[in-house]
Each structure stands twice: as structure tokens, then as C-alpha cells.
Tab-separated table of C-alpha atoms and ligand atoms in Angstrom:
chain	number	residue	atom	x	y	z
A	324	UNK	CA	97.590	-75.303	-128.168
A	325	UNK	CA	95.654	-72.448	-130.087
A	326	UNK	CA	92.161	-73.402	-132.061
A	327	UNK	CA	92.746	-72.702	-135.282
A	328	UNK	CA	90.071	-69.606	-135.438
A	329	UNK	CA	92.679	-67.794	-133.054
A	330	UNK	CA	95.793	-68.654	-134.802
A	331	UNK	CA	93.835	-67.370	-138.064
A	332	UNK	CA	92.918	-64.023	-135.676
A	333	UNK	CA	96.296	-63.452	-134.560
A	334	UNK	CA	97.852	-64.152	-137.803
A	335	UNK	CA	96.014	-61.947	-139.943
A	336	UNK	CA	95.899	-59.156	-137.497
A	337	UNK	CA	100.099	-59.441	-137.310
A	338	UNK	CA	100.506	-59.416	-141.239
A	339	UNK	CA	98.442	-56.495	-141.222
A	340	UNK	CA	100.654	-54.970	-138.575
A	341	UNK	CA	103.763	-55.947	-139.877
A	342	UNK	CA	105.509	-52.655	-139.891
A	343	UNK	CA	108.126	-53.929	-142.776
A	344	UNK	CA	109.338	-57.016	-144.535
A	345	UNK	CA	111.461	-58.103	-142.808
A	346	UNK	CA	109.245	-58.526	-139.563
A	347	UNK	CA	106.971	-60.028	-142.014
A	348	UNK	CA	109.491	-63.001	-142.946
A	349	UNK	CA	109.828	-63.695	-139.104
A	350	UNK	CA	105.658	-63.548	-138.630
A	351	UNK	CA	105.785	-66.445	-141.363
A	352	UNK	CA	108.413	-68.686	-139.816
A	353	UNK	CA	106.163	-68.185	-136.741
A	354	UNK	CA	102.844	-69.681	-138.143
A	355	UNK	CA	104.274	-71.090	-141.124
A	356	UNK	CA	107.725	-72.654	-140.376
A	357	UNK	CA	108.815	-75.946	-139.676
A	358	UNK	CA	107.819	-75.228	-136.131
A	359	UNK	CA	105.373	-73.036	-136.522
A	360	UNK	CA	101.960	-72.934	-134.539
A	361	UNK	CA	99.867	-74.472	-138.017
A	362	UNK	CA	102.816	-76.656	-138.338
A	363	UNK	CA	102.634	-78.333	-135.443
A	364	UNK	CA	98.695	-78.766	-135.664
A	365	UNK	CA	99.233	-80.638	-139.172
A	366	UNK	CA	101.771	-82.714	-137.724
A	367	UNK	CA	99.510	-83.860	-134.450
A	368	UNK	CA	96.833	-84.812	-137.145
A	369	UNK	CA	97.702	-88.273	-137.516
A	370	UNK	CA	97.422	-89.044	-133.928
A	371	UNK	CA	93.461	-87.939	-134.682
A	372	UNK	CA	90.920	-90.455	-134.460
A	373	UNK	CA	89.889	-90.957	-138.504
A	374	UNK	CA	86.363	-88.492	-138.187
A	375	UNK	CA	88.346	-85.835	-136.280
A	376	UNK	CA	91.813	-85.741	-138.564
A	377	UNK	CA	89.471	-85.694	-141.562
A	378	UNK	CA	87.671	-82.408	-140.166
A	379	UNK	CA	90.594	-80.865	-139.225
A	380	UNK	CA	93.011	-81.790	-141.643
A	381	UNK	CA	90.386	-79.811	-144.478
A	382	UNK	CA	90.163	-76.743	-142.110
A	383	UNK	CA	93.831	-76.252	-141.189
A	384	UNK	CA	95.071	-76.597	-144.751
A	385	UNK	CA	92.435	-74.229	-146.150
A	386	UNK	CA	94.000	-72.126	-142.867
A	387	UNK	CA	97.286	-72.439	-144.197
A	388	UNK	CA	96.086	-71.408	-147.695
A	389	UNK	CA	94.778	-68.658	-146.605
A	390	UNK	CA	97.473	-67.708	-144.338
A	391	UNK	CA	100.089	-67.955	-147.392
A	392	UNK	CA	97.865	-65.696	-149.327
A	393	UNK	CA	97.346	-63.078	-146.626
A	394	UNK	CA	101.840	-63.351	-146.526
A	395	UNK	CA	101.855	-62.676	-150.341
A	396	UNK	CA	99.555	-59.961	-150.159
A	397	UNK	CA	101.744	-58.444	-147.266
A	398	UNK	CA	104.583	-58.719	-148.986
A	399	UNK	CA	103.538	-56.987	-152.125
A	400	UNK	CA	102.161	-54.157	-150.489
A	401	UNK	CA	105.314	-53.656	-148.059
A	402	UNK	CA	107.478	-53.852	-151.434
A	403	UNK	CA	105.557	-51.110	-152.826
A	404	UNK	CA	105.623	-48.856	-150.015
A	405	UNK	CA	109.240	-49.335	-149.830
A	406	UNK	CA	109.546	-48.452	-153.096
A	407	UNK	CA	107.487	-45.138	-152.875
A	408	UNK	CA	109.612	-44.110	-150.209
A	409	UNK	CA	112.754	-44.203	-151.848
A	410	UNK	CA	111.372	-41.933	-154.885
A	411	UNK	CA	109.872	-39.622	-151.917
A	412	UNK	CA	113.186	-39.342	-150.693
A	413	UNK	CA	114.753	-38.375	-154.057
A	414	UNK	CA	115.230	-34.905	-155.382
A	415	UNK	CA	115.645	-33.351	-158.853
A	416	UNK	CA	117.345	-29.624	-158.851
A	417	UNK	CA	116.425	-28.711	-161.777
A	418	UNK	CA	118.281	-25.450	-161.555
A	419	UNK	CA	121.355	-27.382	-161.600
A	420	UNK	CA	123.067	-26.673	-164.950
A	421	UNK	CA	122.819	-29.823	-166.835
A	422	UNK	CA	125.798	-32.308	-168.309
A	423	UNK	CA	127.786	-31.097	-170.840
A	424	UNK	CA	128.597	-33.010	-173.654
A	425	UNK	CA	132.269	-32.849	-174.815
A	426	UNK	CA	132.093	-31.550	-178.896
A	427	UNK	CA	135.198	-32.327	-180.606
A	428	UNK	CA	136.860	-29.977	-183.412
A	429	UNK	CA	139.390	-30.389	-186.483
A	430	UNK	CA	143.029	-31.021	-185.848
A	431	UNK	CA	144.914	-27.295	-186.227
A	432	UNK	CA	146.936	-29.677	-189.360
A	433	UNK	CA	143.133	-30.898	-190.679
A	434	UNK	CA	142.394	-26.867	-190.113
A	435	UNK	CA	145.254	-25.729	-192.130
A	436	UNK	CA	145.166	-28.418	-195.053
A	437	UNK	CA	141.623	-27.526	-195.824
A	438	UNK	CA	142.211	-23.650	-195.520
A	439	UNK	CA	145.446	-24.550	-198.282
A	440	UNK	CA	142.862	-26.474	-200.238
A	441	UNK	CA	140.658	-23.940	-200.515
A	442	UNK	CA	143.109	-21.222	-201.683
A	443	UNK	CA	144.885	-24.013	-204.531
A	444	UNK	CA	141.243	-24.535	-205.304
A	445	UNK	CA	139.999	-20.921	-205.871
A	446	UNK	CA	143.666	-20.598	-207.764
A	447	UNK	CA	141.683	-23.255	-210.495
A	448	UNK	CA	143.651	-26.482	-209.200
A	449	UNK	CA	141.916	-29.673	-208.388
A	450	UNK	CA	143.071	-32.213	-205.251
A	451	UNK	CA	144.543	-35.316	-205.646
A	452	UNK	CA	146.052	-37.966	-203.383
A	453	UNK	CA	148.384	-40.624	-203.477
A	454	UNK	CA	149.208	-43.763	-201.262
A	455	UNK	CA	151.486	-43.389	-198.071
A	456	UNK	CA	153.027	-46.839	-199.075
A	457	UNK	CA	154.862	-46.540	-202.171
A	458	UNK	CA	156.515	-48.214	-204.726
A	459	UNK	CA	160.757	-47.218	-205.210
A	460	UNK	CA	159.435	-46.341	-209.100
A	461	UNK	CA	157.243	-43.490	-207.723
A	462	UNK	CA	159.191	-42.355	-204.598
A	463	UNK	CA	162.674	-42.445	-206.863
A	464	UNK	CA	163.633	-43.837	-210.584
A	465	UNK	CA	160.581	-42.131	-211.896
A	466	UNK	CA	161.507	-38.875	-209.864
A	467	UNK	CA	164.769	-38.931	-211.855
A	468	UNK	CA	166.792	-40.639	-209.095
A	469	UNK	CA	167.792	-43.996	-210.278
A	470	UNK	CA	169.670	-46.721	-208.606
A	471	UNK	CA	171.983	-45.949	-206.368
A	472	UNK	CA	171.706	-42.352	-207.237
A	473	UNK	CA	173.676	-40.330	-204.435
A	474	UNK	CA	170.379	-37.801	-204.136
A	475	UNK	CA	168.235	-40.279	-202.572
A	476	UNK	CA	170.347	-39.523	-199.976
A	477	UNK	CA	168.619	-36.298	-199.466
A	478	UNK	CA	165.538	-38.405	-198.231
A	479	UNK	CA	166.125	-40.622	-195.268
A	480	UNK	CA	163.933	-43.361	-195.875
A	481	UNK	CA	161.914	-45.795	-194.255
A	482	UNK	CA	161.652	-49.235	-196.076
A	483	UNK	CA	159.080	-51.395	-195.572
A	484	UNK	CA	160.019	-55.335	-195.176
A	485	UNK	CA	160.214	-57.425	-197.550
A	486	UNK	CA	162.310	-55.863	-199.227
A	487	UNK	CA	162.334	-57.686	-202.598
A	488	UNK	CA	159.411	-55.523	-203.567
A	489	UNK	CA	161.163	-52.503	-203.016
A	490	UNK	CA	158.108	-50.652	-200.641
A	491	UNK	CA	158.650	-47.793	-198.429
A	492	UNK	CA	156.893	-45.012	-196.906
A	493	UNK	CA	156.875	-42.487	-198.758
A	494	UNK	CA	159.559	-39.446	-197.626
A	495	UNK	CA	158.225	-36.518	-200.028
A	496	UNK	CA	154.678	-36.027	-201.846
A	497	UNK	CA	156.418	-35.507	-204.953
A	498	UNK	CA	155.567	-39.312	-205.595
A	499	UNK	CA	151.663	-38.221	-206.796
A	500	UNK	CA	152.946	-36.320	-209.295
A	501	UNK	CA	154.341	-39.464	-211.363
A	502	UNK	CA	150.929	-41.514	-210.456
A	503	UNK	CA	148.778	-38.309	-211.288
A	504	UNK	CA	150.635	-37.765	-215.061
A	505	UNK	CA	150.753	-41.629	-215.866
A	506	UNK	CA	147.289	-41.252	-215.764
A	507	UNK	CA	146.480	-38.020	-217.027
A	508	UNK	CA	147.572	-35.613	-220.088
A	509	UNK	CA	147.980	-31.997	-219.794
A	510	UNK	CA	147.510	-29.374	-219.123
A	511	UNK	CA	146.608	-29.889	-215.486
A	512	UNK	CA	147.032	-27.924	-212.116
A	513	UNK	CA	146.926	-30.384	-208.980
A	514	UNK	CA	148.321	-30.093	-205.279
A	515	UNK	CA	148.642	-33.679	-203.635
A	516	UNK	CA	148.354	-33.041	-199.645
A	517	UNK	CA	149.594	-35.793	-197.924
A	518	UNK	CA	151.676	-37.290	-195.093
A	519	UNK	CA	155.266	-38.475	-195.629
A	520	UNK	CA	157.745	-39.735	-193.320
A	521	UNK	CA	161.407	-39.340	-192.420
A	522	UNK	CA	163.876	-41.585	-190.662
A	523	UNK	CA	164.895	-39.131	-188.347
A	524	UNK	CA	165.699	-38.243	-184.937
A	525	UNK	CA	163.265	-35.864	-183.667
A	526	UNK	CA	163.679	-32.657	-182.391
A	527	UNK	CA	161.389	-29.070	-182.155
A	528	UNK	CA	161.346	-29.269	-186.134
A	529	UNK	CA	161.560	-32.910	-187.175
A	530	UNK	CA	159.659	-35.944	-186.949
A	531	UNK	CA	159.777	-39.222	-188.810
A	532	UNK	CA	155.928	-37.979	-190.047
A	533	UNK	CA	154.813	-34.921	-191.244
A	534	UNK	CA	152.969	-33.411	-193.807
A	535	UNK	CA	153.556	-31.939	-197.570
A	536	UNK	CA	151.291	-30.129	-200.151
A	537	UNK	CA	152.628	-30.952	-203.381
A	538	UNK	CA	151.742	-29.144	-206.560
A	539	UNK	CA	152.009	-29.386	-210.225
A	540	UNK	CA	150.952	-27.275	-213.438
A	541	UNK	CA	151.878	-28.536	-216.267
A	542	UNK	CA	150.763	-26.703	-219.876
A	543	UNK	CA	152.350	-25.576	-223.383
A	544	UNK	CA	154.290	-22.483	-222.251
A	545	UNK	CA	154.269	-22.530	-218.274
A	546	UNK	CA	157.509	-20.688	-217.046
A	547	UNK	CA	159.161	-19.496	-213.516
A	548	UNK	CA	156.885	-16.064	-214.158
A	549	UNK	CA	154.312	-18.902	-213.546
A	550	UNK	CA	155.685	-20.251	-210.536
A	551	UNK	CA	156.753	-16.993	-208.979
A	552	UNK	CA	152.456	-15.831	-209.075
A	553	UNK	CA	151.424	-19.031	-208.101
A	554	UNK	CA	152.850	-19.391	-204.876
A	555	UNK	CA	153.080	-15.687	-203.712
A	556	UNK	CA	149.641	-15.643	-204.804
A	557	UNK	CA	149.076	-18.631	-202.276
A	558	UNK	CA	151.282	-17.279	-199.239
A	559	UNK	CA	149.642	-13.701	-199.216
A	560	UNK	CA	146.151	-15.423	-198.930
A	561	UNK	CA	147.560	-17.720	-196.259
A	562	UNK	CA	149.493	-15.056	-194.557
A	563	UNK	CA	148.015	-11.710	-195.795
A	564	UNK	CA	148.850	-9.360	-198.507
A	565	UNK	CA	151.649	-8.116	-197.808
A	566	UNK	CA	154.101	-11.161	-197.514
A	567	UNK	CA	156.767	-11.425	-199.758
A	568	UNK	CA	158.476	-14.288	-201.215
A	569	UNK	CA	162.175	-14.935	-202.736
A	570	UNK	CA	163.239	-17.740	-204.724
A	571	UNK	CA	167.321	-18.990	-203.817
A	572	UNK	CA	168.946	-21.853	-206.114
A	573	UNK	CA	168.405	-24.901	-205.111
A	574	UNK	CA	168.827	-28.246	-206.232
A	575	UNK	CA	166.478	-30.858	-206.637
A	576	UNK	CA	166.862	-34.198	-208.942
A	577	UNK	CA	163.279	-33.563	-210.427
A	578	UNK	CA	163.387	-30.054	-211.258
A	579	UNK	CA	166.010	-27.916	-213.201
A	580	UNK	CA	165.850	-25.115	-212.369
A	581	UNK	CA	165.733	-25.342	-208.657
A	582	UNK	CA	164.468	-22.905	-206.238
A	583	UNK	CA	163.951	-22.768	-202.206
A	584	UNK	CA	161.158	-20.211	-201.807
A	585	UNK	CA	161.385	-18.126	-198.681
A	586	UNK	CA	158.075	-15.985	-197.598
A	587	UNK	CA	158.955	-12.659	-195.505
A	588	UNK	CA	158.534	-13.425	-191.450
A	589	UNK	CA	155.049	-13.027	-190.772
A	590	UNK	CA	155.733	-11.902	-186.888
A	591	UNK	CA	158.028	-9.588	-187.637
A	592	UNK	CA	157.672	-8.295	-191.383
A	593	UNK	CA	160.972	-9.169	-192.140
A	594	UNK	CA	162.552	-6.947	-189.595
A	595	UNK	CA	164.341	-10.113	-188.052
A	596	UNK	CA	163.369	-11.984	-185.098
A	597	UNK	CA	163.626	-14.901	-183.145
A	598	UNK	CA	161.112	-16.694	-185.388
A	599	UNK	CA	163.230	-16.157	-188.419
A	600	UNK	CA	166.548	-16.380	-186.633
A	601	UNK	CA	166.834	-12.343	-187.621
A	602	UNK	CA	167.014	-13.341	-190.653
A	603	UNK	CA	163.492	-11.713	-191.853
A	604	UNK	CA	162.861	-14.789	-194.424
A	605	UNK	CA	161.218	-18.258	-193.138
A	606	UNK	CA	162.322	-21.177	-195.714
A	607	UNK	CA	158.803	-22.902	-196.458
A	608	UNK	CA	158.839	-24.504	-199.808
A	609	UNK	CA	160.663	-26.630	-202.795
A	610	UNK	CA	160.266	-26.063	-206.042
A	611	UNK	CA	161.327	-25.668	-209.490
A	612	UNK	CA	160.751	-26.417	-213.415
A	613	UNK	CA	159.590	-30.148	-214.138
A	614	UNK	CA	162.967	-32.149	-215.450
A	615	UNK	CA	162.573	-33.234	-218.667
A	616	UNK	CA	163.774	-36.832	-217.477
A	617	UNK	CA	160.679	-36.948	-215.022
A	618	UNK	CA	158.280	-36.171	-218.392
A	619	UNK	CA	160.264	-38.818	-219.963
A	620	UNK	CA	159.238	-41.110	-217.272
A	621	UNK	CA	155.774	-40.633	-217.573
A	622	UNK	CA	155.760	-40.616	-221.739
A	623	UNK	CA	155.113	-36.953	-221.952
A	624	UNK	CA	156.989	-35.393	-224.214
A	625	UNK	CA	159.248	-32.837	-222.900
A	626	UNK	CA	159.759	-30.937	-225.814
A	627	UNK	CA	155.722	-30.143	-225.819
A	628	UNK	CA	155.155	-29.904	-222.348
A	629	UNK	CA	156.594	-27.428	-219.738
A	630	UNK	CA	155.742	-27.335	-216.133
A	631	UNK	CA	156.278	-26.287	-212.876
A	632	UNK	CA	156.367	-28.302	-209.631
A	633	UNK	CA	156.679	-27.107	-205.682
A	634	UNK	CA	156.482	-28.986	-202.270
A	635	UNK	CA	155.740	-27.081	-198.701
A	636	UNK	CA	155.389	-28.054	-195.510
A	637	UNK	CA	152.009	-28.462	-193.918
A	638	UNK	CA	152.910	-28.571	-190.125
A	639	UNK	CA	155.615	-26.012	-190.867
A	640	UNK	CA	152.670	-23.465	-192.348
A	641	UNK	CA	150.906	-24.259	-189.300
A	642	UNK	CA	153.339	-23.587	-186.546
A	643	UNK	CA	153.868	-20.450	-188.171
A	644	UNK	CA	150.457	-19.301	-188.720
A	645	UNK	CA	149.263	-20.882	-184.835
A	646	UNK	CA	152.966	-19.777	-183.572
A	647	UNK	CA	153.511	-23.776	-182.490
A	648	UNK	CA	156.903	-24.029	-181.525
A	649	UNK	CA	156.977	-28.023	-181.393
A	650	UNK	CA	156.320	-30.108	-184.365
A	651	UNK	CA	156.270	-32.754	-182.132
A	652	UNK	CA	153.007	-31.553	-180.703
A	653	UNK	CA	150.917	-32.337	-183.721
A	654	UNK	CA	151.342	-36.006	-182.908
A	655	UNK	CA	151.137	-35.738	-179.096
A	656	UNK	CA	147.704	-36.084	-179.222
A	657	UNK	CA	147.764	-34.017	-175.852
A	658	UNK	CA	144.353	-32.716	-175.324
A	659	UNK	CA	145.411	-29.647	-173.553
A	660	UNK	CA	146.883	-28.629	-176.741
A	661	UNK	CA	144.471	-29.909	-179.285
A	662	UNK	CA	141.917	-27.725	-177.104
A	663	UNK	CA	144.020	-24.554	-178.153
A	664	UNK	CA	142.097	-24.614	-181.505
B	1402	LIG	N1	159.825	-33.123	-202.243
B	1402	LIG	C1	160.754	-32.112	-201.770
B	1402	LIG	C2	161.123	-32.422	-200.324
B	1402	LIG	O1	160.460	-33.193	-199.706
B	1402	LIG	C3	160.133	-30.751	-201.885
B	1402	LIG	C4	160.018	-30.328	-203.304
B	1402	LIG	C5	161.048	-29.637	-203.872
B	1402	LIG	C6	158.905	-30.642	-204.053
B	1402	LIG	C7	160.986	-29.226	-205.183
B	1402	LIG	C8	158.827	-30.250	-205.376
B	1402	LIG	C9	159.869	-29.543	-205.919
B	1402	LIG	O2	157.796	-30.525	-206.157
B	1402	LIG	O3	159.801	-29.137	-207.232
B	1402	LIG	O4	162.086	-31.910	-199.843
């Protein structure tokens, strides 16, 4: 058996060789392990007669103090060199071009509802909004559709259960104009942009949602002279200066007169095209003189108070201006489209 000064020689000079940890954690089993070389010298002390085990039992166990230090120490430094190698061996290029972070932008229907805002706005009319879920007084009686009034029939509508409260979503913007005057006394000019839904079976130019500017001036001696500047006032700043509009009859339970306004086909200045179905004239808007019924509604009194009232189509203003020729796309939420704007 080995004296203990050359188990300590040996040891230490292994530790200190020990070319990584792992041959480090077999070096320890050797001296330190169950049968390991100081092992096996503890374990023969108690044959020792008393003086002897008493002289060697102190010296081997300050040995294998020692000896568990030295393996600490080892182990700490190997750690640490292992570590510096591994940063050695990385590399930073920084010539690379660096991560790009994805920046969002506004919906092209966010784009063109703010650009609409800003024209009504410079026109001197303030923005208001109303609630998508409405109440049947709002969306119809008010609106001078009552009960079981064959024009509701013009809106196909989606009614929210339970239906003793009468709830739906609302089909047309027009709604905000009854909330706006039962809260307000004229003269006023508002638009109400909002979005409104259909139930409908989709197709390139429906969907059960979509979106509607509404607007309404009401004032002492407003007439159609009114309604004719407002809104080719509007269109020639959406679509340049030299769009035209026309106003056809129409008909439309909260307005009398009615009118369907038409603006001139932007892509082809009214020359005819596939846009317009060569018909040179895109059919974009509502609108027509409040109905005296509808001021009644609202306890205005409609021999004071005259007004006019119009309703457009957001996403159809936008797939003309962007040339979109899927309404359906707006709602997609395909990114390779959204990216197109
Ligand atoms: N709300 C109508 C619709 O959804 C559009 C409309 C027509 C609005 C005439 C008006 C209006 O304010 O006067 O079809």
C-alpha cells in the first residue's frame, strides 16, 4: 500500500494534470471513492494498534481534506477554462445587416376613413359615433319605418338573441342620426363613420360587414342646392377636381326627396369602362331631404327645421380609390394584401 506522503504526491500532481473535467471526476473516484487508495487506508485504521490509528487516523483525514480541496479547486478552474473557450470560439460579424423589426401601418379602410374625416372636417362638420348594437327604435321606428313596415325590407338584418328586447346589429349608419338629434338642437353638421352589417351572402361586392359614413346638416333654410355642394365638394377632394356627380330619384323611408348620387368614373372620366360597367357613373351614396316624420321622432319641429341627410360607402370609396376589386379582402386579414398599403 502507498504512504500517505505519496498518495498526497501523486494526487496533487494528477489534479494539476487533469487535462479536463471529466478525467478529473475519474482522478477522484481513484483516491477518493469507495475504493479508493485513502479509502482503503481509513478503512484498515481500526485494525491499528490504539497509538498508531490515532496518528494516522489525524493525518489521513487532514489528507483527505486537503485532497477534496485541491478537487474543488480543479474543478473550478477547468469550468472556467471551458467556459473561455466557448466565447473564443464564438464570432460576431458585425457587418452582417442587423434584425429587422416588422413596423405595422393603418388598414387601407382606417386610411380612407380618416382621409374622409378630414375633408367633412375642413367642410366645418364635427365626428360622431354611434353603437354597432342597436336598439329597433334607432335602426327603424325612429327612421320612419314602423312595425312591420315593408321598407325594412330594404335592410337585411341581423338580430341579436333575445329577442324580446328587440337588438340587432345595426344594417345602415343612419341610426346616429336619431341618437345625435335626441341629444342635440340645431343647426348641426355631423358625419357618423361606422361599421354596419348585412345578412347577406357574400360575393366581390357584399359582405355581412362593411362600412358607412353617414352625414347630417340640419339648419333654418338648408335645401338640395345644399346637398348638391356638399358632397361634390367632398368627392372632388377625395377623387380630384374634376369628378362630377348626378343625383337619380331614389327612395328612402327617411328622406323625401330621395336621391342616389353617382360620381363620374374616376379610371376612365366617364368615358365607360369595365370599372363602371361602361356606364361612366359609379353609384356611391344615399341621400336626400330629412322626412319630416324622422324630426317628429326626435321632437324637432319640422316646420322650423330643414335638413339634409346622405350615407356612402367606406370600403366602396376605397376599392375605388386603391382599385380593390374584392370587398371581401378588407376582412381577409391576408398580410400579403394589407402590405399593399
Ligand atoms: N342608410 C342608407 C343605406 O344603408 C344610405 C342612406 C340613404 C343614408 C339616404 C342616408 C340617406 O342618410 O339620406 O342604404
Amino acid at each position: 500500500m502507498d504512504s500517505l506522503e505519496e498518495i498526497k504526491k501523486n494526487a496533487l500532481n494528477s489534479i494539476e494534470k487533469a487535462a479536463d473535467e471529466e478525467a478529473l471526476k475519474l482522478l477522484k473516484i481513484e483516491y477518493l471513492g469507495r475504493s479508493g487508495n485513502l479509502t482503503m487506508i481509513l478503512r484498515g485504521l481500526k485494525d491499528m494498534p490504539e497509538a498508531e490509528r490515532r496518528v494516522m487516523g489525524a493525518l489521513a483525514n487532514a489528507l483527505r481534506q486537503e485532497l477534496e480541496g485541491a478537487f474543488q479547486n480543479g474543478e473550478k478552474n477547468l469550468g472556467a477554462i471551458a467556459k473561455t473557450a466557448h466565447f473564443k470560439q464564438e464570432k460576431i460579424d458585425i457587418s452582417l445587416p442587423g434584425a429587422k423589426i416588422p413596423v405595422g401601418h393603418l388598414h387601407p379602410l382606417t386610411k380612407i376613413k380618416k382621409e374622409v374625416e378630414e375633408i367633412f372636417i375642413s367642410l366645418g362638420f364635427e365626428v360622431v359615433e354611434g353603437p354597432e348594437m342597436e336598439r329597433e327604435h334607432y335602426a327603424f321606428d325612429a327612421l320612419n319605418m314602423p312595425k312591420d313596415h315593408p321598407a325594412r325590407e330594404m335592410w337585411d338584418t341581423l338580430w341579436l338573441e333575445p329577442l324580446k328586447d328587440r337588438m340587432l346589429l345595426r344594417p345602415q349608419t343612419s341610426s346616429v342620426q336619431i341618437r345625435y338629434m335626441e341629444k342635440h338642437e340645431p343647426p348641426f353638421r355631423i358625419i357618423a363613420p361606422g361599421r354596419v352589417f348585412r345578412y347577406e351572402a357574400t360575393d366581390v361586392s357584399h359582405d355581412i360587414q362593411f362600412h358607412q359614413v353617414e352625414g347630417l346638416v340640419v339648419g333654418e333654410d338648408i335645401s338640395v342646392a345644399n346637398l348638391k355642394h356638399i358632397t361634390l365638394s367632398f368627392f372632388r377632394k377625395l377623387f380630384g377636381k374634376d369628378s362630377q356627380i348626378r343625383l337619380r330619384p331614389s327612395f328612402f323611408p327617411f328622406v323625401e326627396p330621395g336621391f342616389e348620387v353617382d360620381i363620374s368614373c374616376a379610371q376612365c372620366q366617364g368615358r365607360g369602362c369595365s370599372v363602371c360597367k361602361s356606364s361612366g357613373w359609379l353609384e356611391v351614396m344615399g341621400a336626400g331631404m330629412v322626412h319630416p316624420n324622422v324630426f317628429k321622432a326626435v321632437g324637432y319641429n319640422p316646420k322650423l327645421w330643414r335638413g339634409f341627410a346622405f350615407g356612402v360607402g367606406l370600403d366602396r370609396l376605397a376599392m375605388t380609390k386603391y382599385k380593390i376589386p374584392d370587398i371581401r379582402f378588407f376582412s381577409e386579414n391576408d398580410i400579403r394584401f394589407l402590405r399593399q398599403f
